[in-house]
């Protein structure tokens, strides 16, 4: 068996749904920034927040506080609109992950149409990069999308794991394996084109290992499941367990034995 060098797999914790709960009542509790600090304490390498056009969870003031107080990189998820680009340029997060956004959707459905929207994305990617922000594109693990992302000059592709997690939730073993293979193939193709590979959407304790085993994937962004688990056992415990599952799968895949 060939041994690949172990590369630390970063965990980005998405705190959007702490804000969802806060906004259900208005006021300040629970505070997403407090959750971010706790997630970092528990082993998160970065924090992800999605500032949606309709501000249904994260607010502009959350982004300002996260940016000024976080001790880890901030990954700002956003639509590629002039309003969001202006906000990103004001706060200069470590990275911006461009996602498709429709007002009526419950969560980000599907990846960005990088092929169809190439002309609109060119100036957005260029402007963000010029400001020193790393640019990530949230895409399906499809060859054409990966090639288009590379041609656009993106630094990173975040591969959409939603279909893989859906098949797993349906106990569809063949479908799950097929989606995992599609992600793996996509990750390899992206690295071959010089892109950094992240992945996320819908990941849980049960689905994270397959992604953690892929040496090309260097960051996972996980939100909804962790915030949901926090109800039962606390956020610190949920993040620590996710971190441990990721590390264990990674160590095993690299031919090393976890301590
Ligand atoms: N990555 C991206 C680009 C996303 O849009 C989301 C959802 O906001 C996530 C990761 C996290 O997904 P989940 O909340 O299902 O873990």
Short mmCIF file of C-alpha atoms and ligand atoms in Angstrom, two decimals:
data_model
loop_
_atom_site.label_atom_id
_atom_site.label_comp_id
_atom_site.label_asym_id
_atom_site.label_seq_id
_atom_site.Cartn_x
_atom_site.Cartn_y
_atom_site.Cartn_z
CA UNK A 1 0.00 0.00 0.00
CA UNK A 2 1.40 3.41 -0.88
CA UNK A 3 1.60 5.77 2.01
CA UNK A 4 0.58 9.36 1.43
CA UNK A 5 2.01 12.03 3.71
CA UNK A 6 -0.35 13.05 6.46
CA UNK A 7 -1.75 16.51 5.92
CA UNK A 8 -3.71 18.13 8.72
CA UNK A 9 -7.35 18.25 7.70
CA UNK A 10 -8.81 21.60 8.69
CA UNK A 11 -12.24 21.86 10.21
CA UNK A 12 -14.21 25.01 9.50
CA UNK A 13 -17.22 25.28 11.79
CA UNK A 14 -20.20 27.05 10.27
CA UNK A 15 -22.06 29.01 12.94
CA UNK A 16 -25.02 30.20 10.83
CA UNK A 17 -27.59 28.25 12.78
CA UNK A 18 -26.58 29.72 16.11
CA UNK A 19 -27.79 32.95 14.52
CA UNK A 20 -30.92 31.16 13.26
CA UNK A 21 -31.86 30.35 16.86
CA UNK A 22 -30.99 33.86 18.06
CA UNK A 23 -33.10 35.41 15.33
CA UNK A 24 -36.11 33.26 16.22
CA UNK A 25 -36.59 35.53 19.24
CA UNK A 26 -34.55 38.61 18.35
CA UNK A 27 -32.09 39.88 20.94
CA UNK A 28 -28.53 38.63 21.36
CA UNK A 29 -28.80 35.07 22.64
CA UNK A 30 -27.30 32.70 21.58
CA UNK A 31 -24.33 34.72 20.35
CA UNK A 32 -22.61 33.32 17.22
CA UNK A 33 -19.31 34.87 18.29
CA UNK A 34 -19.41 32.98 21.60
CA UNK A 35 -20.09 29.81 19.61
CA UNK A 36 -17.15 30.61 17.32
CA UNK A 37 -14.77 30.99 20.28
CA UNK A 38 -16.03 27.72 21.76
CA UNK A 39 -15.63 25.91 18.44
CA UNK A 40 -12.04 27.14 18.18
CA UNK A 41 -11.35 25.99 21.74
CA UNK A 42 -12.72 22.56 20.79
CA UNK A 43 -10.49 22.20 17.73
CA UNK A 44 -11.94 24.19 14.84
CA UNK A 45 -9.27 25.63 12.54
CA UNK A 46 -11.53 28.31 11.15
CA UNK A 47 -15.03 29.72 11.27
CA UNK A 48 -17.45 29.93 8.38
CA UNK A 49 -20.44 32.25 8.20
CA UNK A 50 -22.86 32.79 5.33
CA UNK A 51 -24.17 36.34 5.02
CA UNK A 52 -27.33 35.78 3.00
CA UNK A 53 -29.02 38.43 0.98
CA UNK A 54 -32.15 38.15 3.18
CA UNK A 55 -30.07 38.13 6.44
CA UNK A 56 -32.11 35.18 7.73
CA UNK A 57 -29.33 34.16 10.14
CA UNK A 58 -25.96 35.89 10.12
CA UNK A 59 -26.18 39.70 10.32
CA UNK A 60 -23.75 42.32 9.06
CA UNK A 61 -22.77 43.08 12.67
CA UNK A 62 -21.85 39.39 13.20
CA UNK A 63 -19.37 39.58 10.34
CA UNK A 64 -17.79 42.73 11.78
CA UNK A 65 -17.45 41.14 15.25
CA UNK A 66 -16.14 37.84 13.88
CA UNK A 67 -13.56 39.62 11.79
CA UNK A 68 -12.30 41.80 14.60
CA UNK A 69 -12.36 39.23 17.42
CA UNK A 70 -11.70 35.81 15.92
CA UNK A 71 -8.33 34.20 16.50
CA UNK A 72 -8.73 31.89 13.50
CA UNK A 73 -9.38 32.54 9.80
CA UNK A 74 -12.86 33.68 8.79
CA UNK A 75 -14.40 32.14 5.70
CA UNK A 76 -17.23 34.33 4.44
CA UNK A 77 -19.79 32.51 2.32
CA UNK A 78 -21.69 34.80 0.02
CA UNK A 79 -23.43 35.23 -3.29
CA UNK A 80 -21.43 36.93 -6.04
CA UNK A 81 -23.41 40.19 -5.91
CA UNK A 82 -22.12 43.78 -5.81
CA UNK A 83 -23.55 44.24 -2.29
CA UNK A 84 -21.70 41.19 -0.93
CA UNK A 85 -18.48 42.03 -2.74
CA UNK A 86 -18.55 45.50 -1.12
CA UNK A 87 -19.02 43.91 2.32
CA UNK A 88 -16.18 41.45 1.71
CA UNK A 89 -13.87 44.27 0.62
CA UNK A 90 -14.76 46.21 3.77
CA UNK A 91 -13.96 43.35 6.16
CA UNK A 92 -11.32 41.41 4.19
CA UNK A 93 -11.93 37.89 5.52
CA UNK A 94 -9.28 35.24 5.01
CA UNK A 95 -11.43 33.63 2.31
CA UNK A 96 -14.68 34.16 0.46
CA UNK A 97 -16.62 31.15 -0.69
CA UNK A 98 -18.94 32.10 -3.52
CA UNK A 99 -22.19 30.18 -3.43
CA UNK A 100 -25.39 30.21 -5.47
CA UNK A 101 -28.27 31.79 -3.61
CA UNK A 102 -31.98 31.77 -4.14
CA UNK A 103 -34.28 33.52 -1.69
CA UNK A 104 -36.78 30.68 -1.55
CA UNK A 105 -34.27 27.91 -0.84
CA UNK A 106 -33.88 26.54 2.69
CA UNK A 107 -30.16 25.99 2.28
CA UNK A 108 -27.63 26.20 -0.55
CA UNK A 109 -28.97 23.81 -3.14
CA UNK A 110 -26.42 22.57 -5.64
CA UNK A 111 -23.15 24.14 -6.65
CA UNK A 112 -22.41 27.40 -8.37
CA UNK A 113 -23.00 27.41 -12.14
CA UNK A 114 -19.43 28.43 -12.91
CA UNK A 115 -19.75 27.53 -16.58
CA UNK A 116 -22.93 29.50 -17.23
CA UNK A 117 -22.01 32.45 -15.00
CA UNK A 118 -18.38 32.70 -16.00
CA UNK A 119 -18.63 36.23 -17.38
CA UNK A 120 -20.26 37.56 -14.21
CA UNK A 121 -17.79 35.73 -11.96
CA UNK A 122 -14.60 36.95 -13.67
CA UNK A 123 -14.63 40.48 -12.16
CA UNK A 124 -15.82 39.23 -8.74
CA UNK A 125 -12.99 36.71 -8.44
CA UNK A 126 -10.45 39.29 -9.64
CA UNK A 127 -11.63 41.99 -7.23
CA UNK A 128 -11.59 39.73 -4.20
CA UNK A 129 -8.19 38.31 -5.07
CA UNK A 130 -6.78 41.77 -5.57
CA UNK A 131 -7.84 42.62 -2.02
CA UNK A 132 -5.82 39.66 -0.76
CA UNK A 133 -8.87 37.46 -0.10
CA UNK A 134 -8.59 33.79 -1.03
CA UNK A 135 -11.42 32.88 -3.39
CA UNK A 136 -13.29 29.62 -3.13
CA UNK A 137 -16.06 28.43 -5.45
CA UNK A 138 -18.71 26.06 -4.12
CA UNK A 139 -19.26 23.60 -6.94
CA UNK A 140 -20.50 20.15 -7.79
CA UNK A 141 -17.67 17.66 -8.31
CA UNK A 142 -18.01 17.86 -12.09
CA UNK A 143 -15.07 18.06 -14.46
CA UNK A 144 -16.44 21.03 -16.42
CA UNK A 145 -17.14 23.02 -13.27
CA UNK A 146 -13.66 22.25 -11.92
CA UNK A 147 -12.02 23.33 -15.16
CA UNK A 148 -14.08 26.51 -15.24
CA UNK A 149 -13.11 27.28 -11.63
CA UNK A 150 -9.44 26.89 -12.49
CA UNK A 151 -9.83 29.06 -15.60
CA UNK A 152 -11.48 31.75 -13.46
CA UNK A 153 -8.39 31.90 -11.26
CA UNK A 154 -10.05 30.65 -8.08
CA UNK A 155 -7.68 29.54 -5.33
CA UNK A 156 -10.01 26.89 -3.94
CA UNK A 157 -12.96 24.73 -4.91
CA UNK A 158 -15.32 23.58 -2.20
CA UNK A 159 -16.94 20.38 -3.40
CA UNK A 160 -20.65 20.05 -2.59
CA UNK A 161 -21.16 16.92 -0.48
CA UNK A 162 -24.96 17.23 -0.35
CA UNK A 163 -25.78 14.40 -2.79
CA UNK A 164 -23.33 12.06 -1.02
CA UNK A 165 -24.88 12.85 2.38
CA UNK A 166 -28.42 12.49 1.00
CA UNK A 167 -27.68 9.01 -0.36
CA UNK A 168 -26.11 8.05 2.98
CA UNK A 169 -29.17 9.31 4.88
CA UNK A 170 -31.37 7.17 2.62
CA UNK A 171 -29.20 4.10 3.45
CA UNK A 172 -28.48 3.80 -0.26
CA UNK A 173 -25.09 2.08 -0.07
CA UNK A 174 -24.49 1.99 -3.83
CA UNK A 175 -25.56 5.57 -4.28
CA UNK A 176 -23.38 6.67 -1.36
CA UNK A 177 -20.36 4.86 -2.81
CA UNK A 178 -20.99 6.34 -6.26
CA UNK A 179 -21.23 9.87 -4.86
CA UNK A 180 -18.08 9.37 -2.77
CA UNK A 181 -16.28 8.23 -5.91
CA UNK A 182 -17.51 11.29 -7.80
CA UNK A 183 -16.14 13.50 -5.01
CA UNK A 184 -12.82 11.69 -4.99
CA UNK A 185 -12.47 11.98 -8.75
CA UNK A 186 -13.37 15.65 -8.55
CA UNK A 187 -10.85 16.26 -5.77
CA UNK A 188 -8.09 14.65 -7.82
CA UNK A 189 -8.99 16.64 -10.92
CA UNK A 190 -9.01 19.88 -8.95
CA UNK A 191 -5.59 19.26 -7.40
CA UNK A 192 -4.22 18.40 -10.85
CA UNK A 193 -5.33 21.86 -11.97
CA UNK A 194 -3.60 23.53 -9.03
CA UNK A 195 -6.70 24.13 -6.92
CA UNK A 196 -6.95 23.68 -3.16
CA UNK A 197 -9.83 21.36 -2.32
CA UNK A 198 -12.40 21.87 0.44
CA UNK A 199 -15.69 20.04 0.89
CA UNK A 200 -18.90 20.46 2.79
CA UNK A 201 -22.67 20.44 3.12
CA UNK A 202 -24.70 18.02 5.15
CA UNK A 203 -21.73 16.23 6.75
CA UNK A 204 -22.34 14.30 9.97
CA UNK A 205 -20.42 11.98 12.31
CA UNK A 206 -21.49 9.13 10.00
CA UNK A 207 -20.44 10.65 6.70
CA UNK A 208 -17.28 12.58 7.54
CA UNK A 209 -14.74 9.73 7.41
CA UNK A 210 -14.98 9.10 3.66
CA UNK A 211 -14.10 12.73 3.00
CA UNK A 212 -11.39 12.79 5.66
CA UNK A 213 -9.73 9.82 3.95
CA UNK A 214 -9.29 11.73 0.68
CA UNK A 215 -5.76 13.17 0.83
CA UNK A 216 -6.61 15.91 -1.70
CA UNK A 217 -9.23 17.41 0.63
CA UNK A 218 -7.62 19.84 3.07
CA UNK A 219 -10.66 21.45 4.70
CA UNK A 220 -14.18 20.44 5.64
CA UNK A 221 -16.86 23.01 6.45
CA UNK A 222 -19.56 21.69 8.74
CA UNK A 223 -22.45 23.54 10.35
CA UNK A 224 -26.03 22.35 10.69
CA UNK A 225 -25.27 18.92 12.14
CA UNK A 226 -22.84 20.29 14.75
CA UNK A 227 -25.23 22.98 15.94
CA UNK A 228 -28.01 20.37 16.10
CA UNK A 229 -25.82 17.98 18.09
CA UNK A 230 -24.93 20.81 20.44
CA UNK A 231 -28.52 20.72 21.71
CA UNK A 232 -27.91 17.25 23.10
CA UNK A 233 -24.32 17.26 24.26
CA UNK A 234 -22.96 20.77 23.91
CA UNK A 235 -21.06 22.45 21.09
CA UNK A 236 -17.63 21.75 22.56
CA UNK A 237 -18.30 18.00 22.69
CA UNK A 238 -19.81 17.95 19.18
CA UNK A 239 -16.83 19.75 17.63
CA UNK A 240 -14.34 17.60 19.54
CA UNK A 241 -15.99 14.41 18.35
CA UNK A 242 -16.07 15.60 14.75
CA UNK A 243 -12.41 16.60 15.05
CA UNK A 244 -11.52 13.17 16.45
CA UNK A 245 -13.40 11.31 13.70
CA UNK A 246 -11.69 13.39 11.03
CA UNK A 247 -8.23 12.88 12.53
CA UNK A 248 -8.73 9.16 13.00
CA UNK A 249 -9.86 8.60 9.41
CA UNK A 250 -7.04 10.77 8.13
CA UNK A 251 -4.34 8.97 10.14
CA UNK A 252 -5.60 5.57 9.08
CA UNK A 253 -5.75 6.55 5.42
CA UNK A 254 -2.19 7.84 5.50
CA UNK A 255 -0.98 4.49 6.77
CA UNK A 256 -0.30 5.74 10.29
CA UNK A 257 -1.85 4.60 13.48
CA UNK A 258 -3.68 7.16 15.56
CA UNK A 259 -2.46 7.60 19.14
N1 LIG B 1 -20.13 24.78 2.72
C1 LIG B 1 -20.95 25.61 2.04
C2 LIG B 1 -20.41 26.30 0.85
C3 LIG B 1 -22.28 25.85 2.47
O1 LIG B 1 -23.08 26.67 1.77
C4 LIG B 1 -22.73 25.21 3.64
C5 LIG B 1 -24.10 25.48 4.14
O2 LIG B 1 -24.22 26.81 4.52
C6 LIG B 1 -21.83 24.39 4.33
C7 LIG B 1 -20.56 24.16 3.84
C8 LIG B 1 -22.23 23.71 5.61
O3 LIG B 1 -23.27 22.84 5.40
P1 LIG B 1 -24.01 22.19 6.64
O4 LIG B 1 -24.57 23.33 7.44
O5 LIG B 1 -25.03 21.33 6.03
O6 LIG B 1 -22.97 21.44 7.42
#
